[in-house]
mmCIF file with all atom_site columns, C-alpha atoms in Angstrom:
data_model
loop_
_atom_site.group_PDB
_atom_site.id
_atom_site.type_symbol
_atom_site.label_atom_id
_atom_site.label_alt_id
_atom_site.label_comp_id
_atom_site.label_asym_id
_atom_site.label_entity_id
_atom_site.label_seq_id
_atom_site.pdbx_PDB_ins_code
_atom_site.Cartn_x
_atom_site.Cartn_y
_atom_site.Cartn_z
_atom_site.occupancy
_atom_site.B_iso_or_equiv
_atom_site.pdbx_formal_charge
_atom_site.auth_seq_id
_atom_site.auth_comp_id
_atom_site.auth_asym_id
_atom_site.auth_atom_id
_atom_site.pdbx_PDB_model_num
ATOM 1   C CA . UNK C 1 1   ? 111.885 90.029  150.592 1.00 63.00 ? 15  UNK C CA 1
ATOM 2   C CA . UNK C 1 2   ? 109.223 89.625  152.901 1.00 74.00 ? 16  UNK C CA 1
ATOM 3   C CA . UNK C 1 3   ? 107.601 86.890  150.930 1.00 72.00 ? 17  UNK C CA 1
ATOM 4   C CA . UNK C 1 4   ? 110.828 84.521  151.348 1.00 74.00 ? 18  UNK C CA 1
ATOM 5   C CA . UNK C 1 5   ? 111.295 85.388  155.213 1.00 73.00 ? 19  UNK C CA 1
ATOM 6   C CA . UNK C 1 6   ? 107.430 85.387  156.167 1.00 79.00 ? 20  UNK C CA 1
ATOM 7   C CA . UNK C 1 7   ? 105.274 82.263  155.360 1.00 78.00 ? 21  UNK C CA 1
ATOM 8   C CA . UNK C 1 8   ? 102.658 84.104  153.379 1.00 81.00 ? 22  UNK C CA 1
ATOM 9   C CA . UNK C 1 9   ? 100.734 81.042  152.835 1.00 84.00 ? 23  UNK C CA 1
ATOM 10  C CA . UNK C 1 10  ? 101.818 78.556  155.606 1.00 85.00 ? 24  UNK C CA 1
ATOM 11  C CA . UNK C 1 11  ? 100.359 78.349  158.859 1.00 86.00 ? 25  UNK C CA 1
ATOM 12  C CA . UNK C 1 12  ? 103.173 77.638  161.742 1.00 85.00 ? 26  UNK C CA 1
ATOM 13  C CA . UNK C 1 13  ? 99.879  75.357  163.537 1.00 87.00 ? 27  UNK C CA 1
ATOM 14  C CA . UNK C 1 14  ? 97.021  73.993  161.281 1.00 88.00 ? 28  UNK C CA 1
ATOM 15  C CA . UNK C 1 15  ? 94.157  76.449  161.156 1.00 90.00 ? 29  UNK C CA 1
ATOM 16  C CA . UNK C 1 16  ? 91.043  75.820  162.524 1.00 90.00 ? 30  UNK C CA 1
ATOM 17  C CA . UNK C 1 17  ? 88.783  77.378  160.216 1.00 92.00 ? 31  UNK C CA 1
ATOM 18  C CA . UNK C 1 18  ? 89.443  79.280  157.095 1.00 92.00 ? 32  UNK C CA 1
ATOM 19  C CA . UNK C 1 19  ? 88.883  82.471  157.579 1.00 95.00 ? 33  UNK C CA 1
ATOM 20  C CA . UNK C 1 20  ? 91.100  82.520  161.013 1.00 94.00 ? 34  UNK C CA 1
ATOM 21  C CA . UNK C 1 21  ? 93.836  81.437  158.993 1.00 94.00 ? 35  UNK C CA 1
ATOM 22  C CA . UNK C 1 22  ? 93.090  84.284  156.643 1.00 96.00 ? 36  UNK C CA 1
ATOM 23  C CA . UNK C 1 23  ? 93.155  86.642  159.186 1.00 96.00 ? 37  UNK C CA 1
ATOM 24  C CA . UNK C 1 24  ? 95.777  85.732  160.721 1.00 94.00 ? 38  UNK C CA 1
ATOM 25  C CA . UNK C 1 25  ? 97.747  86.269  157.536 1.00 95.00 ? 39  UNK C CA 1
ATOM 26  C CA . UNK C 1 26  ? 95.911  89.426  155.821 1.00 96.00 ? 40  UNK C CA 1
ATOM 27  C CA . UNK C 1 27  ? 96.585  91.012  159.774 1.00 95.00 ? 41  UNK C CA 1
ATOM 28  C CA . UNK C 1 28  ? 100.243 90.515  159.761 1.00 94.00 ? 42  UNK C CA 1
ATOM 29  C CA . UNK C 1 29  ? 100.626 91.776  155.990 1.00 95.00 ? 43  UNK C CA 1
ATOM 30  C CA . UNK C 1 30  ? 98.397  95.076  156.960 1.00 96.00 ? 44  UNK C CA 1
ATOM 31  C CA . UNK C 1 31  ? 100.975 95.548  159.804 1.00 96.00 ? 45  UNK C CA 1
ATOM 32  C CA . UNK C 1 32  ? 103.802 95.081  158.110 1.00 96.00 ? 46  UNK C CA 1
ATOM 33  C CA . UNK C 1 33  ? 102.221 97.161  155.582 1.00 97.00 ? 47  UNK C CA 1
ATOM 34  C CA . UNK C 1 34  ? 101.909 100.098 158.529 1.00 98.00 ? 48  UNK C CA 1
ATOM 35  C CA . UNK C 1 35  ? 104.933 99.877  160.065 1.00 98.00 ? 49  UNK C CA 1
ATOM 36  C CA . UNK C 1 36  ? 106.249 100.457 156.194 1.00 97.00 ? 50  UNK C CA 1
ATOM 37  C CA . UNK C 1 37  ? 104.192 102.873 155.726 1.00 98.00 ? 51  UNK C CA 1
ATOM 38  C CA . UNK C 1 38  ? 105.144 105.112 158.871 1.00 98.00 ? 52  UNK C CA 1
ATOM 39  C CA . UNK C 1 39  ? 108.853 104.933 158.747 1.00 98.00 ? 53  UNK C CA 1
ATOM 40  C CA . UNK C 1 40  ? 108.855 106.251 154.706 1.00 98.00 ? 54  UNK C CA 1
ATOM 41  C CA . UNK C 1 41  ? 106.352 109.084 155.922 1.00 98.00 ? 55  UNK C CA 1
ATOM 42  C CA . UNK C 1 42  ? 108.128 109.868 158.559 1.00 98.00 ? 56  UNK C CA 1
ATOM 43  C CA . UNK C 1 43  ? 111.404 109.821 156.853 1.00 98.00 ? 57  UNK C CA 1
ATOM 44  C CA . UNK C 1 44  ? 109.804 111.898 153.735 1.00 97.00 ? 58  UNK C CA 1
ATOM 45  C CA . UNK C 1 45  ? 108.659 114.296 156.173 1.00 97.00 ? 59  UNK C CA 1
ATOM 46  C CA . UNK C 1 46  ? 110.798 114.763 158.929 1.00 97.00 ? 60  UNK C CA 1
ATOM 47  C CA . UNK C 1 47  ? 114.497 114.013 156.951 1.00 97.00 ? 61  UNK C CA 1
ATOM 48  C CA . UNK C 1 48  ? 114.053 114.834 154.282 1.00 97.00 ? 62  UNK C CA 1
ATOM 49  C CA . UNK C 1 49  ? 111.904 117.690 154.844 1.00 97.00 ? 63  UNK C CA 1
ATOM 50  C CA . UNK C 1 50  ? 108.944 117.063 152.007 1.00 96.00 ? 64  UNK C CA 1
ATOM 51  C CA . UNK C 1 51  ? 106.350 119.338 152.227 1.00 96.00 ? 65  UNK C CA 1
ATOM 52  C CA . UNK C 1 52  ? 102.643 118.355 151.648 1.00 97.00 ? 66  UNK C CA 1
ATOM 53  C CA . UNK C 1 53  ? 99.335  119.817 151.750 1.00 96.00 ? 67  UNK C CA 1
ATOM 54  C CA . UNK C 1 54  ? 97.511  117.800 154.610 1.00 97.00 ? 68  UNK C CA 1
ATOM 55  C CA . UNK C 1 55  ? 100.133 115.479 156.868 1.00 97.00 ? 69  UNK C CA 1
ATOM 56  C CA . UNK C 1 56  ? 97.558  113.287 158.137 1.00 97.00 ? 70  UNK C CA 1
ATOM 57  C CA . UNK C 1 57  ? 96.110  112.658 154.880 1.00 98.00 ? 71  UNK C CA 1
ATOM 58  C CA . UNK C 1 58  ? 99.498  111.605 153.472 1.00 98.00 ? 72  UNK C CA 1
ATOM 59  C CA . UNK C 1 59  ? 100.059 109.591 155.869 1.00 98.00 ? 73  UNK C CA 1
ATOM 60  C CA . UNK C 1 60  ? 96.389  107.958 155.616 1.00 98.00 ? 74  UNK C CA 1
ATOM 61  C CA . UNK C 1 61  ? 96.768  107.424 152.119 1.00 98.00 ? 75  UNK C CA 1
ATOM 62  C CA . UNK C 1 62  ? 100.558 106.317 152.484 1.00 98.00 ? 76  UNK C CA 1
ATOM 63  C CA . UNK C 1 63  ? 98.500  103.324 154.565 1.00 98.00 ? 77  UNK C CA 1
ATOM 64  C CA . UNK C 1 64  ? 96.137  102.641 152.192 1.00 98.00 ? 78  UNK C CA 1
ATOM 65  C CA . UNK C 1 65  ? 99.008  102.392 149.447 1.00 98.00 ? 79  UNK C CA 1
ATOM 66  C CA . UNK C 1 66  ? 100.969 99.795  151.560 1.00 98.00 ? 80  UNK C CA 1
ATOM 67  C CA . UNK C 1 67  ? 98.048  98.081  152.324 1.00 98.00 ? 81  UNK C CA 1
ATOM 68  C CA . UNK C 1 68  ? 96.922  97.731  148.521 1.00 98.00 ? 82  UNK C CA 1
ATOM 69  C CA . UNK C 1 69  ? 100.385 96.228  147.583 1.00 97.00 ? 83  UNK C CA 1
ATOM 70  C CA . UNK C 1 70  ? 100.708 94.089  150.549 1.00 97.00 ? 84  UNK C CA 1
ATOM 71  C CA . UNK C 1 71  ? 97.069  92.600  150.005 1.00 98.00 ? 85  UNK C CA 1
ATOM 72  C CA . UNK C 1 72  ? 98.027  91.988  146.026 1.00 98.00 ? 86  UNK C CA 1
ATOM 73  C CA . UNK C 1 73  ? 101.561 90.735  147.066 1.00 96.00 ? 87  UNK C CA 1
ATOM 74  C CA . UNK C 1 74  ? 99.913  88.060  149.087 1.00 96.00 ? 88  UNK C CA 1
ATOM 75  C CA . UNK C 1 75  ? 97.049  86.836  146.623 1.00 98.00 ? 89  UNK C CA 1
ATOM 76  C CA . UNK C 1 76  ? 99.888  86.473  144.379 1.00 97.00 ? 90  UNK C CA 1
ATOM 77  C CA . UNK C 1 77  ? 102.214 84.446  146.511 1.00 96.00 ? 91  UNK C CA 1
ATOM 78  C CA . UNK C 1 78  ? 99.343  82.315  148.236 1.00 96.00 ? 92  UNK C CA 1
ATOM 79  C CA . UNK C 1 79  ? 98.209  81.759  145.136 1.00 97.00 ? 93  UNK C CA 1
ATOM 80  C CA . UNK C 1 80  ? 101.130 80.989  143.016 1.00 96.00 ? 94  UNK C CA 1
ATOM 81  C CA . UNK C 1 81  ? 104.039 80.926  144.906 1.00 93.00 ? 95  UNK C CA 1
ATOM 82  C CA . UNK C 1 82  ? 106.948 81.280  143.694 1.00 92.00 ? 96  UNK C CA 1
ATOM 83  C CA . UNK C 1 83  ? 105.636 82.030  140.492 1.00 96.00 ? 97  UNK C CA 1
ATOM 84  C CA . UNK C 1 84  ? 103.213 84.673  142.326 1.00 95.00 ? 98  UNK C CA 1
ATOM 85  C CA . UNK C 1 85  ? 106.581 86.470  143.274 1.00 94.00 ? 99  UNK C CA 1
ATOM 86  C CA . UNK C 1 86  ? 107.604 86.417  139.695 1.00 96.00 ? 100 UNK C CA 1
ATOM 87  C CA . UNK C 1 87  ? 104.013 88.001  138.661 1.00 97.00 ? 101 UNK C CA 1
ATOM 88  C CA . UNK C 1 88  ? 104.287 90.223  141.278 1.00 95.00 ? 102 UNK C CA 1
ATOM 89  C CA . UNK C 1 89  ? 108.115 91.616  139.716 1.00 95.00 ? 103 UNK C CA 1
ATOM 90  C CA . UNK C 1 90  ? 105.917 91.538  136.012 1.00 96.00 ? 104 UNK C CA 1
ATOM 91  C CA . UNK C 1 91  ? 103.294 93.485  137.417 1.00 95.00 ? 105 UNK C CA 1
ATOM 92  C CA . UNK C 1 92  ? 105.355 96.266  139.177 1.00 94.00 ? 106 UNK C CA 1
ATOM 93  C CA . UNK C 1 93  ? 107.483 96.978  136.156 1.00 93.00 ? 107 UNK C CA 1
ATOM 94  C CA . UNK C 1 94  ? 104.149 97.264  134.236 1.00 92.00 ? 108 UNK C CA 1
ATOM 95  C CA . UNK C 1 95  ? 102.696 99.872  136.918 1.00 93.00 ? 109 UNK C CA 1
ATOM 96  C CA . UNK C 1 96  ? 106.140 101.791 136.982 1.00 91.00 ? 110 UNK C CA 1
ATOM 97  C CA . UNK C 1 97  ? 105.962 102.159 133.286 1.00 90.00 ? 111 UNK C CA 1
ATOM 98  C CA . UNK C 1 98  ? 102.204 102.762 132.826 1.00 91.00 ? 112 UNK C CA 1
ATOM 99  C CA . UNK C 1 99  ? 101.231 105.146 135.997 1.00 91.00 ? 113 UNK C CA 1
ATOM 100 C CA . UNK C 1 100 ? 102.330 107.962 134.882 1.00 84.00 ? 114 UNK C CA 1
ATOM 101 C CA . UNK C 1 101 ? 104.169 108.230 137.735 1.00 84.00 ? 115 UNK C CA 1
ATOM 102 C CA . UNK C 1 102 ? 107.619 108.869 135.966 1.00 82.00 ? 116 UNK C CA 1
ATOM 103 C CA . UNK C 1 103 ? 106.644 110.090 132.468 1.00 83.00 ? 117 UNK C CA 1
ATOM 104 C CA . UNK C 1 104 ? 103.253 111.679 131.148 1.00 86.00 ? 118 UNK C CA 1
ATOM 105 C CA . UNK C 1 105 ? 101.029 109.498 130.068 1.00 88.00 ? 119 UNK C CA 1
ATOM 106 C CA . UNK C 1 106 ? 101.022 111.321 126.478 1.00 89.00 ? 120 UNK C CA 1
ATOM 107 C CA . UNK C 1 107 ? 104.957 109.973 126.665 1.00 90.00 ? 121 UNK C CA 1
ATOM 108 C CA . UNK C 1 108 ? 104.343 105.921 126.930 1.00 88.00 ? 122 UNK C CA 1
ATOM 109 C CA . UNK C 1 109 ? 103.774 103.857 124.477 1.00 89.00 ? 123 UNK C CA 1
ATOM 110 C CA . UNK C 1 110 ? 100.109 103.648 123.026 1.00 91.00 ? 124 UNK C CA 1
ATOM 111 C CA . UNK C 1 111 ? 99.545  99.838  123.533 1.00 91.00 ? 125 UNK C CA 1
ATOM 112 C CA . UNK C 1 112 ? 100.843 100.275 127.333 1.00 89.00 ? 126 UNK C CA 1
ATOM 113 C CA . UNK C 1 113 ? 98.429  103.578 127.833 1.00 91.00 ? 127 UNK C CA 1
ATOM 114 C CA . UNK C 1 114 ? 95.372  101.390 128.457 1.00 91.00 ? 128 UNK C CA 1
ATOM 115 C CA . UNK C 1 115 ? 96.642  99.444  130.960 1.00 92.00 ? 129 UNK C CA 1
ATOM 116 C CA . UNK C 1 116 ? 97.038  102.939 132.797 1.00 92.00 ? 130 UNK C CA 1
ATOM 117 C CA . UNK C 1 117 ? 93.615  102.679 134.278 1.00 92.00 ? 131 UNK C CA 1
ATOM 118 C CA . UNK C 1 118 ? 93.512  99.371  135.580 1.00 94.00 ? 132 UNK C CA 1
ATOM 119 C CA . UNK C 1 119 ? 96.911  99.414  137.895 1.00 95.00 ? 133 UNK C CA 1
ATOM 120 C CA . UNK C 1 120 ? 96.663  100.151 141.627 1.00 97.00 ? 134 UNK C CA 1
ATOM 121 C CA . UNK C 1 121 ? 99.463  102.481 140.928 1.00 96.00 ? 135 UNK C CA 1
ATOM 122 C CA . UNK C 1 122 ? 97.662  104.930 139.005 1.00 95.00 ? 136 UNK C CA 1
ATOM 123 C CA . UNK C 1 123 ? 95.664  105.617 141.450 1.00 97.00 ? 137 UNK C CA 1
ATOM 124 C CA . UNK C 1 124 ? 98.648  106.166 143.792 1.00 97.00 ? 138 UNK C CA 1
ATOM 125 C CA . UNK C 1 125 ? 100.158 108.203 142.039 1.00 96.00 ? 139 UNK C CA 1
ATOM 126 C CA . UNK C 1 126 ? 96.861  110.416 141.348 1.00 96.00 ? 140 UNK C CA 1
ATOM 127 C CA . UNK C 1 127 ? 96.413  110.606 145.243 1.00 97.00 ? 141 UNK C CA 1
ATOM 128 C CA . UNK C 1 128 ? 99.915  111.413 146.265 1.00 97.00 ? 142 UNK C CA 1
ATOM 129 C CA . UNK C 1 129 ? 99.882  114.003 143.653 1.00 96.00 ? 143 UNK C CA 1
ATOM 130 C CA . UNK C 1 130 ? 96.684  115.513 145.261 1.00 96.00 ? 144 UNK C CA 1
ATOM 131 C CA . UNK C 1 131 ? 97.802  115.211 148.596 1.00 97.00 ? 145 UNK C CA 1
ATOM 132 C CA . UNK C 1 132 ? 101.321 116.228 148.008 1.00 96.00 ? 146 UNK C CA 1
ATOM 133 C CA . UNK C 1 133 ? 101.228 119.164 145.581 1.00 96.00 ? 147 UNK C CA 1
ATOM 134 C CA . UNK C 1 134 ? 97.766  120.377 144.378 1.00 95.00 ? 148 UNK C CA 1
ATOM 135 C CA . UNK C 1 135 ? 95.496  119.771 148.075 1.00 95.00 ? 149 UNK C CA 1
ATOM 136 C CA . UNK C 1 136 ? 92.633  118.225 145.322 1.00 96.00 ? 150 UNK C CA 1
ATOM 137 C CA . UNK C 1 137 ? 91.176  116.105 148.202 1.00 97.00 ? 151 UNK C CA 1
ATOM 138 C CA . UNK C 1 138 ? 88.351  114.606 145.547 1.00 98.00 ? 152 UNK C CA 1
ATOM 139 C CA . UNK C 1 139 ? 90.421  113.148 143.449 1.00 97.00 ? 153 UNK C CA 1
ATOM 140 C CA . UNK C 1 140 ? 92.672  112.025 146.716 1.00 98.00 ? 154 UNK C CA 1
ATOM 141 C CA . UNK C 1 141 ? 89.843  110.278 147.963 1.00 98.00 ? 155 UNK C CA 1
ATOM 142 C CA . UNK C 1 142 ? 88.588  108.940 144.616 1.00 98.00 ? 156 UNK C CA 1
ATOM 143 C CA . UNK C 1 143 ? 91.825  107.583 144.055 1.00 98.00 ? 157 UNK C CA 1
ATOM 144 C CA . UNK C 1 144 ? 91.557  105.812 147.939 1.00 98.00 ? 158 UNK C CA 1
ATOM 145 C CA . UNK C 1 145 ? 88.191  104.697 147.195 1.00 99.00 ? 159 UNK C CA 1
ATOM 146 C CA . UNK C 1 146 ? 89.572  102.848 144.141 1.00 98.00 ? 160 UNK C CA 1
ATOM 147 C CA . UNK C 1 147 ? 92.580  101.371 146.317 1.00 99.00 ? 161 UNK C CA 1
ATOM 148 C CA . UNK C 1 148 ? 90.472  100.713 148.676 1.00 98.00 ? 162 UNK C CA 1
ATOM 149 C CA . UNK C 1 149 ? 88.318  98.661  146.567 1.00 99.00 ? 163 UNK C CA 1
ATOM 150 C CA . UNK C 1 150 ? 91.637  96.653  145.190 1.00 98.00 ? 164 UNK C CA 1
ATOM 151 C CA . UNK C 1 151 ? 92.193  95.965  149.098 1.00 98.00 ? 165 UNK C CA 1
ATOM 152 C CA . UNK C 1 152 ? 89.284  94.504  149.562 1.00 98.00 ? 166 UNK C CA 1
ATOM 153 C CA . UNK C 1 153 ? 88.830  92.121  146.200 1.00 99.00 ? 167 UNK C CA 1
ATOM 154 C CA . UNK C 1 154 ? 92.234  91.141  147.059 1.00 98.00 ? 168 UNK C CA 1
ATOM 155 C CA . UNK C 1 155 ? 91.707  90.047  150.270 1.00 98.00 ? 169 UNK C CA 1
ATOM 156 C CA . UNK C 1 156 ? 88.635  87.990  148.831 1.00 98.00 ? 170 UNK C CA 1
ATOM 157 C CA . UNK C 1 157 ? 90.750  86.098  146.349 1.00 98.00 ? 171 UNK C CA 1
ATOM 158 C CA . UNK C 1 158 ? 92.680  85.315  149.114 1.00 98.00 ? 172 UNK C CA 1
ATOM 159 C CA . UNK C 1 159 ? 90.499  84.372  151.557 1.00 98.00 ? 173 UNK C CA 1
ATOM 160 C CA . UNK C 1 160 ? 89.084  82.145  148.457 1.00 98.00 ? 174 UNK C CA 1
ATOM 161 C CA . UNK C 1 161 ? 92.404  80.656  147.985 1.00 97.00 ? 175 UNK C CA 1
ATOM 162 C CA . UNK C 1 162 ? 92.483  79.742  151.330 1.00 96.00 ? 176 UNK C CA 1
ATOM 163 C CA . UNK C 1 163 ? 88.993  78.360  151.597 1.00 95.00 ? 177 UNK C CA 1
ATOM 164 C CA . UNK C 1 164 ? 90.297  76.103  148.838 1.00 95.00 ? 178 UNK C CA 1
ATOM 165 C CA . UNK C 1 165 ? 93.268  75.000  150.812 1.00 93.00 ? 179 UNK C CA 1
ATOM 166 C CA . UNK C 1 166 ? 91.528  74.442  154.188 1.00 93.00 ? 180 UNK C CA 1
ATOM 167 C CA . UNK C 1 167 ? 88.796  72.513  153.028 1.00 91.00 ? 181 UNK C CA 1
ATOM 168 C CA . UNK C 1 168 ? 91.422  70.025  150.864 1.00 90.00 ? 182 UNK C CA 1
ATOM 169 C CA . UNK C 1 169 ? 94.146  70.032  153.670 1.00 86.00 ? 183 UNK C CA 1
ATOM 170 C CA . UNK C 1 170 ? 92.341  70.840  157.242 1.00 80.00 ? 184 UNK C CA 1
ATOM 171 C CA . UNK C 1 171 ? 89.227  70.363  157.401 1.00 75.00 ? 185 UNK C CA 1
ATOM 172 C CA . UNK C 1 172 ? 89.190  66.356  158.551 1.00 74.00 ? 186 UNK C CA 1
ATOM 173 C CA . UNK C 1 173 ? 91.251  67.304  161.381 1.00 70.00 ? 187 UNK C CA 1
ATOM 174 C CA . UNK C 1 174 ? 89.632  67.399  164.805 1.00 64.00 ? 188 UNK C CA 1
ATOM 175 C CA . UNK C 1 175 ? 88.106  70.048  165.839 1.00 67.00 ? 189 UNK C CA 1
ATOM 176 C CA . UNK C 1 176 ? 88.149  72.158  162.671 1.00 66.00 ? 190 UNK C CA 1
ATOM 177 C CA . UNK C 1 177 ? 85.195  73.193  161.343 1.00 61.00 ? 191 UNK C CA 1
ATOM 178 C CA . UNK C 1 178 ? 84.642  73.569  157.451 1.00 54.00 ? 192 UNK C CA 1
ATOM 179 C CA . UNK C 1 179 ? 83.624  76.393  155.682 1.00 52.00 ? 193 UNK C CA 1
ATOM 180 C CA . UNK C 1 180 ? 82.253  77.305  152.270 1.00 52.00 ? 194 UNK C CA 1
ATOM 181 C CA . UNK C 1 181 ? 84.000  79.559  149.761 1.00 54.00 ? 195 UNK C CA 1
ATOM 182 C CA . UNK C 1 182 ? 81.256  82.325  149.105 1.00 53.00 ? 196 UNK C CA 1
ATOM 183 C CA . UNK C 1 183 ? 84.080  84.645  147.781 1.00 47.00 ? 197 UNK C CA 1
#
């Protein structure tokens, strides 16, 4: 939803370098990400009563999760557009079913079990567990180290995408400055 009401990939004025036009965006997915991220915490937690092992660590790595998925939502849709929304629908029905987040991973399909490594959502999963249920911090903090990671190779693609897109569309305008794509 936020996709179609945000321009993900459209400045409202033309950018003056590159990478202020990436922040600009990867900022106001982060804080949309937060302010997600607080109001399901707080709702988990205070209406419906969850309990967890550490509340500031669930609510750290309830960040990091919304940050992951707003930094791959936007490579997608900068990248792709429309069809980066469609990937994006592809990929979270192949996290929900390879996670292990709603059946062992014993219980999926063989083909689909080595995927399980290689989606943010694992990972999630792994660190709410830890943070929820079994107070493992390790393995929460392995499992934010490896989000953490997706954040930031994310971001890179899109900062790359954008590179690509200032330097063809803005960079003969006044004043702008051009950059190169080290990503």
């Amino acid at each position: 939803m936020l996709t179609i009401v945000f321009p993900i990939k459209n400045p409202v004025t033309p950018p003056k370098s590159a990478f202020g036009w990436f922040l600009s965006k990867f900022s106001s997915m982060l804080l949309v990400g937060t302010i997600q991220a607080i109001l399901v915490d707080a709702i988990l937690l205070y209406g419906l009563k969850i309990e967890v092992q550490n509340v500031g660590y669930f609510f750290l790595f309830s960040l990091i999760t919304s940050w992951v998925f707003m930094a791959i939502l936007q490579f997608l849709v900068t990248a792709f557009s429309d069809a980066g929304r469609f990937i994006a629908i592809i990929l979270l029905i192949l996290q929900l079913t390879t996670s292990a987040g709603t059946f062992p991973l014993e219980l999926i399909p063989t083909p689909l079990q080595k995927f399980n490594a290689l989606v943010p959502m694992t990972y999630s999963v792994s660190g709410y567990k830890a943070v929820i249920s079994s107070g493992n911090y390790s393995q929460m903090w392995h499992s934010a180290l490896v989000l953490g990671c997706t954040i930031v190779a994310f971001g890179l693609l899109t900062y790359a995408v954008l590179a690509i897109s200032f330097k063809k569309h803005y960079s003969n305008l006044p004043g702008n400055r051009e950059e190169s794509v080290t990503a």
